[in-house]
Every structure is written in structure tokens, then in C-alpha cells.
Amino acid sequence: MTGGALGRTPGSLYGDVSQKNSDGKRTARERLQEQRLKDEAKDRRRRGMIAGVVVLAVLGAGAGVAALVANSGGKKETPAGPAVPPQGALGKGGSTIPVGKPAARATLTVYEDFRCPACALFENAYRETIHDLEDEGKLRTDYHIVTLIDKNLGGKGSLTAANAAACAQDAGKFSAYHDVLYKNQPPETNDAFAATSRLYELAGQVPGLNTPGFQKCVDDGTHDSWVQQSHEAFRKLKLKATPTVLLNGKSIYGDPAHPLTSAKLREMTVAAGKEH
């Protein structure tokens, strides 16, 4: 911070008194204080210069972590070929993978990236509650898969994992594979999901998924263009973070002043169903 209260030196408080006289009267403690303030200001400027486009913010107790803030105005990526939505995808361009009963009166809309650590923390914290509400017919979850971390940190794990998840949707096993990916998410800077062998290994944890057809879908990148299209739709919506979580269109996650809990999620879902 420059130009504010912290940037003023003790000598500036003496008005018209000359700098020479002020220096003469200044105690050793005052000089040390001045130097400390200068050092703090320099450190703040340095931190501001190196701040990246991704920030992981920790929320209060019960809230887990905040969303991964991102620069969603990045360069548009040209799809490699026609977008092929996975089977059962809904919405414009088949952008939505639904989980739960279609007749559910409340809809949870989630924008996620399989490499995003904040997304994993959200999923691992609320997975059981979300699945219970889905099983009870109270909630349908609409997933939109994006590739934010690939764009910000490089690599292709977000894309490769998203395509694999779409391949799992073709096999009717998206939800189970989605959960396995988040339970086994590598560190953010480790692009382990770029390796198809790792994606096959994790598919082995979902009964009946790791078939030759699934592996061919992953190898061929069958849904890569669809994933890129999904990310472009996210960018055009000017959403700023993953996960972005909406309940019947209203944001419910990422506000430190109103941390989400499993009990609150259930309560809000029931209330949203009654209002629908």
C-alpha cells in the first residue's frame, strides 16, 4: 500500500520543521519504526505483483473452503472437432450432466473442474448429503465441467479427466466415477489426470466401467470438443470461480459470512422444493 497512512514517515508529522532538525530529534525507536513501515509497504507491493489469477480462500468453520477464484476472461480455445455430448446430457449443446430424479423440485447447479482443490473440498464435504437428497427425490444435480486449472496452470488433466467423466456418463456411471475422481484428486500442480493409465486405474474402482469401450472413448478424446464448449459457456457467463454452486439459480456456496453446512443444504433444498 502506498500513499496511505502507513506510507507516512514520522518526520512528516512535524509540519514545517526541517528534515535535518527532525532527524536530530528522532529517537532510535522512531527510526526503527519508520524502517519497519517502509519494509512492510515494500512487502505489500511485492505480494501484489506476484499474486496469481488463482486464489484459494479458507472460509469459516463448517464452510470448508471458498471457491477457486479465476480469470475467466482468458483466451478462447478453438474446439478440435464437432462437440459430441455424452449420452443423457441436457441443455443447450448438451452442456449439462444431470444426476438424480428428473421430477425433483430443487436443482443444484454445479460448475466444477476435476483438478480444482476447492471443488474436491466441496464434494468431499457435501457428497453424502447431496446423494441422500437425490435418492429421496428432493434434488437433481446438474453438473457443468470446465477446465480452469489447465488454463491457469498448464497441463491437460482437467480436459482429460472431464472427457473420461463424459465417457463414464455414456456408460451410465458418471456419478460414481465423478466421486472417485474427487476422492483421488492429485495436488493441484500435479497433472496426474493427464495420464490415461491413471484414469483407467480409477475407473477400476467403479464396477463395470473399465471396459475396452470406455478406454477407447478416453483414448480418442471423444468428448474433448464438448468439454471445451462447456468451458467456453462458463467463460461467457462471466462466472468467477469453481466451484460455483447454485440452488434453483441462487448462489449458496463461497460466502464466508454465511458458511454452508450439510444441515443448511438439506434445509434449503426442502424449502426450495416447496417454493418451486
JSON list of C-alpha atoms in Angstrom, two decimals, residues 8-241:
[
{"chain": "A", "resi": 8, "resn": "ARG", "atom": "CA", "xyz": [3.72, 8.48, 6.00]},
{"chain": "A", "resi": 9, "resn": "THR", "atom": "CA", "xyz": [7.01, 8.81, 7.82]},
{"chain": "A", "resi": 10, "resn": "PRO", "atom": "CA", "xyz": [7.17, 10.14, 11.39]},
{"chain": "A", "resi": 11, "resn": "GLY", "atom": "CA", "xyz": [9.05, 13.19, 10.05]},
{"chain": "A", "resi": 12, "resn": "SER", "atom": "CA", "xyz": [6.03, 14.28, 8.01]},
{"chain": "A", "resi": 13, "resn": "LEU", "atom": "CA", "xyz": [4.06, 14.88, 11.21]},
{"chain": "A", "resi": 14, "resn": "TYR", "atom": "CA", "xyz": [6.16, 17.89, 12.23]},
{"chain": "A", "resi": 15, "resn": "GLY", "atom": "CA", "xyz": [4.84, 20.26, 9.55]},
{"chain": "A", "resi": 16, "resn": "ASP", "atom": "CA", "xyz": [7.37, 22.98, 8.75]},
{"chain": "A", "resi": 17, "resn": "VAL", "atom": "CA", "xyz": [10.15, 21.65, 10.95]},
{"chain": "A", "resi": 18, "resn": "SER", "atom": "CA", "xyz": [13.14, 20.93, 8.75]},
{"chain": "A", "resi": 19, "resn": "GLN", "atom": "CA", "xyz": [14.08, 17.34, 7.96]},
{"chain": "A", "resi": 20, "resn": "LYS", "atom": "CA", "xyz": [17.52, 17.95, 9.50]},
{"chain": "A", "resi": 21, "resn": "ASN", "atom": "CA", "xyz": [16.10, 19.05, 12.85]},
{"chain": "A", "resi": 22, "resn": "SER", "atom": "CA", "xyz": [13.52, 16.25, 12.80]},
{"chain": "A", "resi": 23, "resn": "ASP", "atom": "CA", "xyz": [16.25, 13.67, 12.21]},
{"chain": "A", "resi": 24, "resn": "GLY", "atom": "CA", "xyz": [18.22, 15.11, 15.07]},
{"chain": "A", "resi": 25, "resn": "LYS", "atom": "CA", "xyz": [15.33, 14.71, 17.49]},
{"chain": "A", "resi": 26, "resn": "ARG", "atom": "CA", "xyz": [14.22, 11.32, 16.27]},
{"chain": "A", "resi": 27, "resn": "THR", "atom": "CA", "xyz": [14.87, 8.52, 18.73]},
{"chain": "A", "resi": 28, "resn": "ALA", "atom": "CA", "xyz": [16.31, 5.19, 17.73]},
{"chain": "A", "resi": 29, "resn": "ARG", "atom": "CA", "xyz": [12.89, 3.64, 18.31]},
{"chain": "A", "resi": 30, "resn": "GLU", "atom": "CA", "xyz": [11.24, 6.10, 15.90]},
{"chain": "A", "resi": 31, "resn": "ARG", "atom": "CA", "xyz": [13.83, 5.39, 13.22]},
{"chain": "A", "resi": 32, "resn": "LEU", "atom": "CA", "xyz": [13.27, 1.66, 13.61]},
{"chain": "A", "resi": 33, "resn": "GLN", "atom": "CA", "xyz": [9.52, 2.19, 13.39]},
{"chain": "A", "resi": 34, "resn": "GLU", "atom": "CA", "xyz": [9.94, 4.18, 10.17]},
{"chain": "A", "resi": 35, "resn": "GLN", "atom": "CA", "xyz": [12.10, 1.48, 8.64]},
{"chain": "A", "resi": 36, "resn": "ARG", "atom": "CA", "xyz": [9.59, -1.19, 9.65]},
{"chain": "A", "resi": 37, "resn": "LEU", "atom": "CA", "xyz": [6.76, 0.70, 7.94]},
{"chain": "A", "resi": 38, "resn": "LYS", "atom": "CA", "xyz": [8.85, 1.09, 4.79]},
{"chain": "A", "resi": 39, "resn": "ASP", "atom": "CA", "xyz": [9.67, -2.61, 4.77]},
{"chain": "A", "resi": 40, "resn": "GLU", "atom": "CA", "xyz": [6.00, -3.55, 5.25]},
{"chain": "A", "resi": 41, "resn": "ALA", "atom": "CA", "xyz": [4.96, -1.30, 2.37]},
{"chain": "A", "resi": 42, "resn": "LYS", "atom": "CA", "xyz": [7.63, -2.84, 0.12]},
{"chain": "A", "resi": 43, "resn": "ASP", "atom": "CA", "xyz": [6.48, -6.34, 1.08]},
{"chain": "A", "resi": 44, "resn": "ARG", "atom": "CA", "xyz": [2.85, -5.49, 0.29]},
{"chain": "A", "resi": 45, "resn": "ARG", "atom": "CA", "xyz": [3.88, -4.20, -3.15]},
{"chain": "A", "resi": 46, "resn": "ARG", "atom": "CA", "xyz": [5.87, -7.37, -3.79]},
{"chain": "A", "resi": 47, "resn": "ARG", "atom": "CA", "xyz": [2.96, -9.61, -2.82]},
{"chain": "A", "resi": 48, "resn": "GLY", "atom": "CA", "xyz": [0.64, -7.64, -5.06]},
{"chain": "A", "resi": 49, "resn": "MET", "atom": "CA", "xyz": [2.95, -8.10, -8.05]},
{"chain": "A", "resi": 50, "resn": "ILE", "atom": "CA", "xyz": [3.25, -11.86, -7.68]},
{"chain": "A", "resi": 51, "resn": "ALA", "atom": "CA", "xyz": [-0.37, -12.57, -6.90]},
{"chain": "A", "resi": 52, "resn": "GLY", "atom": "CA", "xyz": [-1.64, -15.05, -9.46]},
{"chain": "A", "resi": 53, "resn": "VAL", "atom": "CA", "xyz": [-5.01, -15.38, -11.05]},
{"chain": "A", "resi": 54, "resn": "VAL", "atom": "CA", "xyz": [-5.94, -18.25, -8.74]},
{"chain": "A", "resi": 55, "resn": "VAL", "atom": "CA", "xyz": [-6.67, -17.73, -5.04]},
{"chain": "A", "resi": 56, "resn": "LEU", "atom": "CA", "xyz": [-7.73, -20.43, -2.60]},
{"chain": "A", "resi": 57, "resn": "ALA", "atom": "CA", "xyz": [-9.60, -18.78, 0.27]},
{"chain": "A", "resi": 58, "resn": "VAL", "atom": "CA", "xyz": [-10.39, -20.56, 3.51]},
{"chain": "A", "resi": 59, "resn": "LEU", "atom": "CA", "xyz": [-13.82, -19.89, 4.94]},
{"chain": "A", "resi": 60, "resn": "GLY", "atom": "CA", "xyz": [-15.08, -20.13, 8.47]},
{"chain": "A", "resi": 61, "resn": "ALA", "atom": "CA", "xyz": [-15.81, -23.31, 10.39]},
{"chain": "A", "resi": 62, "resn": "GLY", "atom": "CA", "xyz": [-18.34, -25.56, 8.72]},
{"chain": "A", "resi": 63, "resn": "ALA", "atom": "CA", "xyz": [-17.91, -23.89, 5.35]},
{"chain": "A", "resi": 64, "resn": "GLY", "atom": "CA", "xyz": [-14.87, -25.75, 4.08]},
{"chain": "A", "resi": 65, "resn": "VAL", "atom": "CA", "xyz": [-13.05, -23.59, 1.58]},
{"chain": "A", "resi": 66, "resn": "ALA", "atom": "CA", "xyz": [-14.15, -20.88, -0.74]},
{"chain": "A", "resi": 67, "resn": "ALA", "atom": "CA", "xyz": [-14.21, -21.15, -4.47]},
{"chain": "A", "resi": 68, "resn": "LEU", "atom": "CA", "xyz": [-11.12, -21.07, -6.60]},
{"chain": "A", "resi": 69, "resn": "VAL", "atom": "CA", "xyz": [-11.16, -17.52, -7.94]},
{"chain": "A", "resi": 70, "resn": "ALA", "atom": "CA", "xyz": [-10.16, -17.39, -11.57]},
{"chain": "A", "resi": 71, "resn": "ASN", "atom": "CA", "xyz": [-9.53, -15.19, -14.56]},
{"chain": "A", "resi": 72, "resn": "SER", "atom": "CA", "xyz": [-12.45, -16.40, -16.68]},
{"chain": "A", "resi": 73, "resn": "GLY", "atom": "CA", "xyz": [-11.70, -13.91, -19.43]},
{"chain": "A", "resi": 74, "resn": "GLY", "atom": "CA", "xyz": [-8.86, -15.97, -20.85]},
{"chain": "A", "resi": 75, "resn": "LYS", "atom": "CA", "xyz": [-8.12, -16.82, -24.44]},
{"chain": "A", "resi": 76, "resn": "LYS", "atom": "CA", "xyz": [-10.89, -18.67, -26.24]},
{"chain": "A", "resi": 77, "resn": "GLU", "atom": "CA", "xyz": [-9.89, -22.19, -27.25]},
{"chain": "A", "resi": 78, "resn": "THR", "atom": "CA", "xyz": [-10.93, -23.46, -30.67]},
{"chain": "A", "resi": 79, "resn": "PRO", "atom": "CA", "xyz": [-12.52, -26.94, -30.44]},
{"chain": "A", "resi": 80, "resn": "ALA", "atom": "CA", "xyz": [-10.62, -29.69, -32.23]},
{"chain": "A", "resi": 81, "resn": "GLY", "atom": "CA", "xyz": [-13.77, -31.00, -33.92]},
{"chain": "A", "resi": 82, "resn": "PRO", "atom": "CA", "xyz": [-17.56, -31.25, -33.56]},
{"chain": "A", "resi": 83, "resn": "ALA", "atom": "CA", "xyz": [-18.78, -31.31, -29.98]},
{"chain": "A", "resi": 84, "resn": "VAL", "atom": "CA", "xyz": [-20.14, -34.73, -29.02]},
{"chain": "A", "resi": 85, "resn": "PRO", "atom": "CA", "xyz": [-22.24, -34.50, -25.84]},
{"chain": "A", "resi": 86, "resn": "PRO", "atom": "CA", "xyz": [-22.30, -37.57, -23.62]},
{"chain": "A", "resi": 87, "resn": "GLN", "atom": "CA", "xyz": [-25.42, -39.70, -23.59]},
{"chain": "A", "resi": 88, "resn": "GLY", "atom": "CA", "xyz": [-28.22, -38.23, -21.50]},
{"chain": "A", "resi": 89, "resn": "ALA", "atom": "CA", "xyz": [-26.72, -34.73, -21.39]},
{"chain": "A", "resi": 90, "resn": "LEU", "atom": "CA", "xyz": [-29.28, -31.91, -21.26]},
{"chain": "A", "resi": 91, "resn": "GLY", "atom": "CA", "xyz": [-29.47, -28.20, -22.06]},
{"chain": "A", "resi": 92, "resn": "LYS", "atom": "CA", "xyz": [-28.07, -26.14, -24.89]},
{"chain": "A", "resi": 93, "resn": "GLY", "atom": "CA", "xyz": [-25.38, -28.12, -26.67]},
{"chain": "A", "resi": 94, "resn": "GLY", "atom": "CA", "xyz": [-25.87, -30.91, -24.15]},
{"chain": "A", "resi": 95, "resn": "SER", "atom": "CA", "xyz": [-23.86, -28.88, -21.64]},
{"chain": "A", "resi": 96, "resn": "THR", "atom": "CA", "xyz": [-25.42, -30.40, -18.52]},
{"chain": "A", "resi": 97, "resn": "ILE", "atom": "CA", "xyz": [-24.88, -33.85, -17.00]},
{"chain": "A", "resi": 98, "resn": "PRO", "atom": "CA", "xyz": [-27.85, -34.49, -14.69]},
{"chain": "A", "resi": 99, "resn": "VAL", "atom": "CA", "xyz": [-27.78, -36.73, -11.62]},
{"chain": "A", "resi": 100, "resn": "GLY", "atom": "CA", "xyz": [-30.94, -37.58, -9.70]},
{"chain": "A", "resi": 101, "resn": "LYS", "atom": "CA", "xyz": [-34.62, -37.88, -10.49]},
{"chain": "A", "resi": 102, "resn": "PRO", "atom": "CA", "xyz": [-35.87, -35.56, -13.27]},
{"chain": "A", "resi": 103, "resn": "ALA", "atom": "CA", "xyz": [-39.01, -34.75, -11.27]},
{"chain": "A", "resi": 104, "resn": "ALA", "atom": "CA", "xyz": [-37.06, -33.35, -8.30]},
{"chain": "A", "resi": 105, "resn": "ARG", "atom": "CA", "xyz": [-38.38, -29.89, -7.41]},
{"chain": "A", "resi": 106, "resn": "ALA", "atom": "CA", "xyz": [-34.99, -28.48, -6.43]},
{"chain": "A", "resi": 107, "resn": "THR", "atom": "CA", "xyz": [-31.98, -28.28, -8.75]},
{"chain": "A", "resi": 108, "resn": "LEU", "atom": "CA", "xyz": [-28.38, -27.90, -7.63]},
{"chain": "A", "resi": 109, "resn": "THR", "atom": "CA", "xyz": [-26.26, -26.47, -10.45]},
{"chain": "A", "resi": 110, "resn": "VAL", "atom": "CA", "xyz": [-22.53, -27.08, -10.03]},
{"chain": "A", "resi": 111, "resn": "TYR", "atom": "CA", "xyz": [-19.65, -25.77, -12.18]},
{"chain": "A", "resi": 112, "resn": "GLU", "atom": "CA", "xyz": [-16.54, -27.82, -11.42]},
{"chain": "A", "resi": 113, "resn": "ASP", "atom": "CA", "xyz": [-13.03, -28.71, -12.57]},
{"chain": "A", "resi": 114, "resn": "PHE", "atom": "CA", "xyz": [-11.63, -32.12, -11.66]},
{"chain": "A", "resi": 115, "resn": "ARG", "atom": "CA", "xyz": [-8.21, -30.56, -10.90]},
{"chain": "A", "resi": 116, "resn": "CYS", "atom": "CA", "xyz": [-9.70, -27.83, -8.68]},
{"chain": "A", "resi": 117, "resn": "PRO", "atom": "CA", "xyz": [-8.88, -28.44, -4.99]},
{"chain": "A", "resi": 118, "resn": "ALA", "atom": "CA", "xyz": [-11.76, -26.25, -3.80]},
{"chain": "A", "resi": 119, "resn": "CYS", "atom": "CA", "xyz": [-14.11, -28.38, -5.88]},
{"chain": "A", "resi": 120, "resn": "ALA", "atom": "CA", "xyz": [-12.81, -31.52, -4.20]},
{"chain": "A", "resi": 121, "resn": "LEU", "atom": "CA", "xyz": [-13.28, -29.98, -0.78]},
{"chain": "A", "resi": 122, "resn": "PHE", "atom": "CA", "xyz": [-16.87, -29.07, -1.66]},
{"chain": "A", "resi": 123, "resn": "GLU", "atom": "CA", "xyz": [-17.60, -32.55, -3.00]},
{"chain": "A", "resi": 124, "resn": "ASN", "atom": "CA", "xyz": [-15.94, -34.37, -0.14]},
{"chain": "A", "resi": 125, "resn": "ALA", "atom": "CA", "xyz": [-17.80, -32.24, 2.43]},
{"chain": "A", "resi": 126, "resn": "TYR", "atom": "CA", "xyz": [-21.31, -32.42, 0.97]},
{"chain": "A", "resi": 127, "resn": "ARG", "atom": "CA", "xyz": [-21.32, -35.58, -1.17]},
{"chain": "A", "resi": 128, "resn": "GLU", "atom": "CA", "xyz": [-23.28, -37.73, 1.27]},
{"chain": "A", "resi": 129, "resn": "THR", "atom": "CA", "xyz": [-25.97, -35.09, 1.80]},
{"chain": "A", "resi": 130, "resn": "ILE", "atom": "CA", "xyz": [-26.31, -34.42, -1.94]},
{"chain": "A", "resi": 131, "resn": "HIS", "atom": "CA", "xyz": [-26.67, -38.13, -2.74]},
{"chain": "A", "resi": 132, "resn": "ASP", "atom": "CA", "xyz": [-29.19, -38.64, 0.06]},
{"chain": "A", "resi": 133, "resn": "LEU", "atom": "CA", "xyz": [-31.32, -35.77, -1.27]},
{"chain": "A", "resi": 134, "resn": "GLU", "atom": "CA", "xyz": [-31.02, -37.17, -4.82]},
{"chain": "A", "resi": 135, "resn": "ASP", "atom": "CA", "xyz": [-32.08, -40.63, -3.64]},
{"chain": "A", "resi": 136, "resn": "GLU", "atom": "CA", "xyz": [-35.06, -39.14, -1.80]},
{"chain": "A", "resi": 137, "resn": "GLY", "atom": "CA", "xyz": [-36.19, -37.42, -5.00]},
{"chain": "A", "resi": 138, "resn": "LYS", "atom": "CA", "xyz": [-35.80, -33.97, -3.46]},
{"chain": "A", "resi": 139, "resn": "LEU", "atom": "CA", "xyz": [-32.81, -32.84, -5.51]},
{"chain": "A", "resi": 140, "resn": "ARG", "atom": "CA", "xyz": [-31.41, -33.10, -9.03]},
{"chain": "A", "resi": 141, "resn": "THR", "atom": "CA", "xyz": [-27.79, -32.06, -9.55]},
{"chain": "A", "resi": 142, "resn": "ASP", "atom": "CA", "xyz": [-26.76, -30.55, -12.88]},
{"chain": "A", "resi": 143, "resn": "TYR", "atom": "CA", "xyz": [-23.02, -30.71, -13.48]},
{"chain": "A", "resi": 144, "resn": "HIS", "atom": "CA", "xyz": [-21.12, -28.40, -15.82]},
{"chain": "A", "resi": 145, "resn": "ILE", "atom": "CA", "xyz": [-17.49, -29.44, -16.31]},
{"chain": "A", "resi": 146, "resn": "VAL", "atom": "CA", "xyz": [-14.81, -26.82, -17.01]},
{"chain": "A", "resi": 147, "resn": "THR", "atom": "CA", "xyz": [-11.03, -26.74, -17.49]},
{"chain": "A", "resi": 148, "resn": "LEU", "atom": "CA", "xyz": [-9.97, -23.79, -15.38]},
{"chain": "A", "resi": 149, "resn": "ILE", "atom": "CA", "xyz": [-6.79, -25.25, -13.93]},
{"chain": "A", "resi": 150, "resn": "ASP", "atom": "CA", "xyz": [-5.46, -26.30, -17.34]},
{"chain": "A", "resi": 151, "resn": "LYS", "atom": "CA", "xyz": [-5.97, -22.70, -18.49]},
{"chain": "A", "resi": 152, "resn": "ASN", "atom": "CA", "xyz": [-4.32, -21.19, -15.43]},
{"chain": "A", "resi": 153, "resn": "LEU", "atom": "CA", "xyz": [-1.52, -23.62, -14.57]},
{"chain": "A", "resi": 154, "resn": "GLY", "atom": "CA", "xyz": [-0.96, -25.51, -17.81]},
{"chain": "A", "resi": 155, "resn": "GLY", "atom": "CA", "xyz": [-1.31, -29.21, -18.47]},
{"chain": "A", "resi": 156, "resn": "LYS", "atom": "CA", "xyz": [-4.31, -31.16, -19.70]},
{"chain": "A", "resi": 157, "resn": "GLY", "atom": "CA", "xyz": [-5.55, -33.10, -16.68]},
{"chain": "A", "resi": 158, "resn": "SER", "atom": "CA", "xyz": [-8.75, -31.06, -16.39]},
{"chain": "A", "resi": 159, "resn": "LEU", "atom": "CA", "xyz": [-9.63, -31.82, -20.02]},
{"chain": "A", "resi": 160, "resn": "THR", "atom": "CA", "xyz": [-8.63, -35.48, -19.93]},
{"chain": "A", "resi": 161, "resn": "ALA", "atom": "CA", "xyz": [-10.50, -36.17, -16.68]},
{"chain": "A", "resi": 162, "resn": "ALA", "atom": "CA", "xyz": [-13.57, -34.29, -17.93]},
{"chain": "A", "resi": 163, "resn": "ASN", "atom": "CA", "xyz": [-13.59, -36.34, -21.14]},
{"chain": "A", "resi": 164, "resn": "ALA", "atom": "CA", "xyz": [-13.23, -39.54, -19.08]},
{"chain": "A", "resi": 165, "resn": "ALA", "atom": "CA", "xyz": [-16.16, -38.47, -16.88]},
{"chain": "A", "resi": 166, "resn": "ALA", "atom": "CA", "xyz": [-18.23, -37.89, -20.02]},
{"chain": "A", "resi": 167, "resn": "CYS", "atom": "CA", "xyz": [-17.23, -41.37, -21.21]},
{"chain": "A", "resi": 168, "resn": "ALA", "atom": "CA", "xyz": [-18.44, -42.70, -17.86]},
{"chain": "A", "resi": 169, "resn": "GLN", "atom": "CA", "xyz": [-21.74, -40.88, -18.46]},
{"chain": "A", "resi": 170, "resn": "ASP", "atom": "CA", "xyz": [-22.04, -42.79, -21.75]},
{"chain": "A", "resi": 171, "resn": "ALA", "atom": "CA", "xyz": [-21.79, -45.97, -19.68]},
{"chain": "A", "resi": 172, "resn": "GLY", "atom": "CA", "xyz": [-24.36, -44.74, -17.15]},
{"chain": "A", "resi": 173, "resn": "LYS", "atom": "CA", "xyz": [-21.74, -44.44, -14.41]},
{"chain": "A", "resi": 174, "resn": "PHE", "atom": "CA", "xyz": [-20.95, -40.71, -14.27]},
{"chain": "A", "resi": 175, "resn": "SER", "atom": "CA", "xyz": [-21.88, -40.12, -10.64]},
{"chain": "A", "resi": 176, "resn": "ALA", "atom": "CA", "xyz": [-19.77, -42.98, -9.27]},
{"chain": "A", "resi": 177, "resn": "TYR", "atom": "CA", "xyz": [-16.75, -42.09, -11.41]},
{"chain": "A", "resi": 178, "resn": "HIS", "atom": "CA", "xyz": [-17.14, -38.37, -10.62]},
{"chain": "A", "resi": 179, "resn": "ASP", "atom": "CA", "xyz": [-16.90, -39.22, -6.92]},
{"chain": "A", "resi": 180, "resn": "VAL", "atom": "CA", "xyz": [-13.87, -41.48, -7.40]},
{"chain": "A", "resi": 181, "resn": "LEU", "atom": "CA", "xyz": [-12.01, -38.74, -9.27]},
{"chain": "A", "resi": 182, "resn": "TYR", "atom": "CA", "xyz": [-12.56, -36.24, -6.48]},
{"chain": "A", "resi": 183, "resn": "LYS", "atom": "CA", "xyz": [-11.69, -38.74, -3.76]},
{"chain": "A", "resi": 184, "resn": "ASN", "atom": "CA", "xyz": [-8.38, -39.39, -5.55]},
{"chain": "A", "resi": 185, "resn": "GLN", "atom": "CA", "xyz": [-7.60, -35.88, -6.78]},
{"chain": "A", "resi": 186, "resn": "PRO", "atom": "CA", "xyz": [-3.84, -35.21, -7.06]},
{"chain": "A", "resi": 187, "resn": "PRO", "atom": "CA", "xyz": [-2.25, -31.97, -5.81]},
{"chain": "A", "resi": 188, "resn": "GLU", "atom": "CA", "xyz": [-3.27, -29.02, -7.95]},
{"chain": "A", "resi": 189, "resn": "THR", "atom": "CA", "xyz": [0.15, -28.65, -9.58]},
{"chain": "A", "resi": 190, "resn": "ASN", "atom": "CA", "xyz": [0.43, -32.40, -10.29]},
{"chain": "A", "resi": 191, "resn": "ASP", "atom": "CA", "xyz": [-1.12, -33.08, -13.70]},
{"chain": "A", "resi": 192, "resn": "ALA", "atom": "CA", "xyz": [-1.66, -36.77, -12.90]},
{"chain": "A", "resi": 193, "resn": "PHE", "atom": "CA", "xyz": [-5.11, -36.87, -14.51]},
{"chain": "A", "resi": 194, "resn": "ALA", "atom": "CA", "xyz": [-3.45, -36.23, -17.87]},
{"chain": "A", "resi": 195, "resn": "ALA", "atom": "CA", "xyz": [-2.31, -39.88, -17.85]},
{"chain": "A", "resi": 196, "resn": "THR", "atom": "CA", "xyz": [-4.97, -42.16, -19.28]},
{"chain": "A", "resi": 197, "resn": "SER", "atom": "CA", "xyz": [-3.47, -45.07, -17.36]},
{"chain": "A", "resi": 198, "resn": "ARG", "atom": "CA", "xyz": [-4.38, -43.31, -14.10]},
{"chain": "A", "resi": 199, "resn": "LEU", "atom": "CA", "xyz": [-7.92, -42.68, -15.34]},
{"chain": "A", "resi": 200, "resn": "TYR", "atom": "CA", "xyz": [-8.26, -46.39, -16.23]},
{"chain": "A", "resi": 201, "resn": "GLU", "atom": "CA", "xyz": [-6.94, -47.36, -12.80]},
{"chain": "A", "resi": 202, "resn": "LEU", "atom": "CA", "xyz": [-9.54, -45.20, -11.07]},
{"chain": "A", "resi": 203, "resn": "ALA", "atom": "CA", "xyz": [-12.27, -46.49, -13.39]},
{"chain": "A", "resi": 204, "resn": "GLY", "atom": "CA", "xyz": [-11.44, -49.90, -11.98]},
{"chain": "A", "resi": 205, "resn": "GLN", "atom": "CA", "xyz": [-12.99, -48.73, -8.70]},
{"chain": "A", "resi": 206, "resn": "VAL", "atom": "CA", "xyz": [-16.38, -48.40, -10.43]},
{"chain": "A", "resi": 207, "resn": "PRO", "atom": "CA", "xyz": [-17.83, -51.85, -11.15]},
{"chain": "A", "resi": 208, "resn": "GLY", "atom": "CA", "xyz": [-18.26, -52.46, -14.87]},
{"chain": "A", "resi": 209, "resn": "LEU", "atom": "CA", "xyz": [-16.73, -49.19, -16.07]},
{"chain": "A", "resi": 210, "resn": "ASN", "atom": "CA", "xyz": [-13.16, -50.02, -17.10]},
{"chain": "A", "resi": 211, "resn": "THR", "atom": "CA", "xyz": [-14.13, -51.71, -20.37]},
{"chain": "A", "resi": 212, "resn": "PRO", "atom": "CA", "xyz": [-12.49, -51.56, -23.82]},
{"chain": "A", "resi": 213, "resn": "GLY", "atom": "CA", "xyz": [-15.26, -49.21, -24.92]},
{"chain": "A", "resi": 214, "resn": "PHE", "atom": "CA", "xyz": [-14.55, -46.81, -22.04]},
{"chain": "A", "resi": 215, "resn": "GLN", "atom": "CA", "xyz": [-10.82, -46.91, -22.70]},
{"chain": "A", "resi": 216, "resn": "LYS", "atom": "CA", "xyz": [-11.33, -46.21, -26.41]},
{"chain": "A", "resi": 217, "resn": "CYS", "atom": "CA", "xyz": [-13.55, -43.24, -25.57]},
{"chain": "A", "resi": 218, "resn": "VAL", "atom": "CA", "xyz": [-10.84, -41.89, -23.27]},
{"chain": "A", "resi": 219, "resn": "ASP", "atom": "CA", "xyz": [-8.01, -42.61, -25.74]},
{"chain": "A", "resi": 220, "resn": "ASP", "atom": "CA", "xyz": [-9.87, -40.98, -28.64]},
{"chain": "A", "resi": 221, "resn": "GLY", "atom": "CA", "xyz": [-10.83, -37.90, -26.64]},
{"chain": "A", "resi": 222, "resn": "THR", "atom": "CA", "xyz": [-14.36, -38.46, -27.89]},
{"chain": "A", "resi": 223, "resn": "HIS", "atom": "CA", "xyz": [-15.82, -35.63, -25.80]},
{"chain": "A", "resi": 224, "resn": "ASP", "atom": "CA", "xyz": [-12.86, -33.23, -25.80]},
{"chain": "A", "resi": 225, "resn": "SER", "atom": "CA", "xyz": [-14.60, -30.67, -28.01]},
{"chain": "A", "resi": 226, "resn": "TRP", "atom": "CA", "xyz": [-17.71, -30.92, -25.85]},
{"chain": "A", "resi": 227, "resn": "VAL", "atom": "CA", "xyz": [-15.60, -30.20, -22.76]},
{"chain": "A", "resi": 228, "resn": "GLN", "atom": "CA", "xyz": [-14.04, -27.18, -24.48]},
{"chain": "A", "resi": 229, "resn": "GLN", "atom": "CA", "xyz": [-17.51, -25.99, -25.45]},
{"chain": "A", "resi": 230, "resn": "SER", "atom": "CA", "xyz": [-18.66, -26.38, -21.85]},
{"chain": "A", "resi": 231, "resn": "HIS", "atom": "CA", "xyz": [-15.74, -24.31, -20.62]},
{"chain": "A", "resi": 232, "resn": "GLU", "atom": "CA", "xyz": [-16.45, -21.61, -23.21]},
{"chain": "A", "resi": 233, "resn": "ALA", "atom": "CA", "xyz": [-20.07, -21.42, -21.99]},
{"chain": "A", "resi": 234, "resn": "PHE", "atom": "CA", "xyz": [-18.73, -20.98, -18.43]},
{"chain": "A", "resi": 235, "resn": "ARG", "atom": "CA", "xyz": [-16.45, -18.18, -19.62]},
{"chain": "A", "resi": 236, "resn": "LYS", "atom": "CA", "xyz": [-19.28, -16.39, -21.44]},
{"chain": "A", "resi": 237, "resn": "LEU", "atom": "CA", "xyz": [-21.41, -16.47, -18.29]},
{"chain": "A", "resi": 238, "resn": "LYS", "atom": "CA", "xyz": [-18.60, -14.50, -16.61]},
{"chain": "A", "resi": 239, "resn": "LEU", "atom": "CA", "xyz": [-18.63, -16.81, -13.63]},
{"chain": "A", "resi": 240, "resn": "LYS", "atom": "CA", "xyz": [-15.60, -16.12, -11.48]},
{"chain": "A", "resi": 241, "resn": "ALA", "atom": "CA", "xyz": [-14.87, -19.30, -9.59]}
]
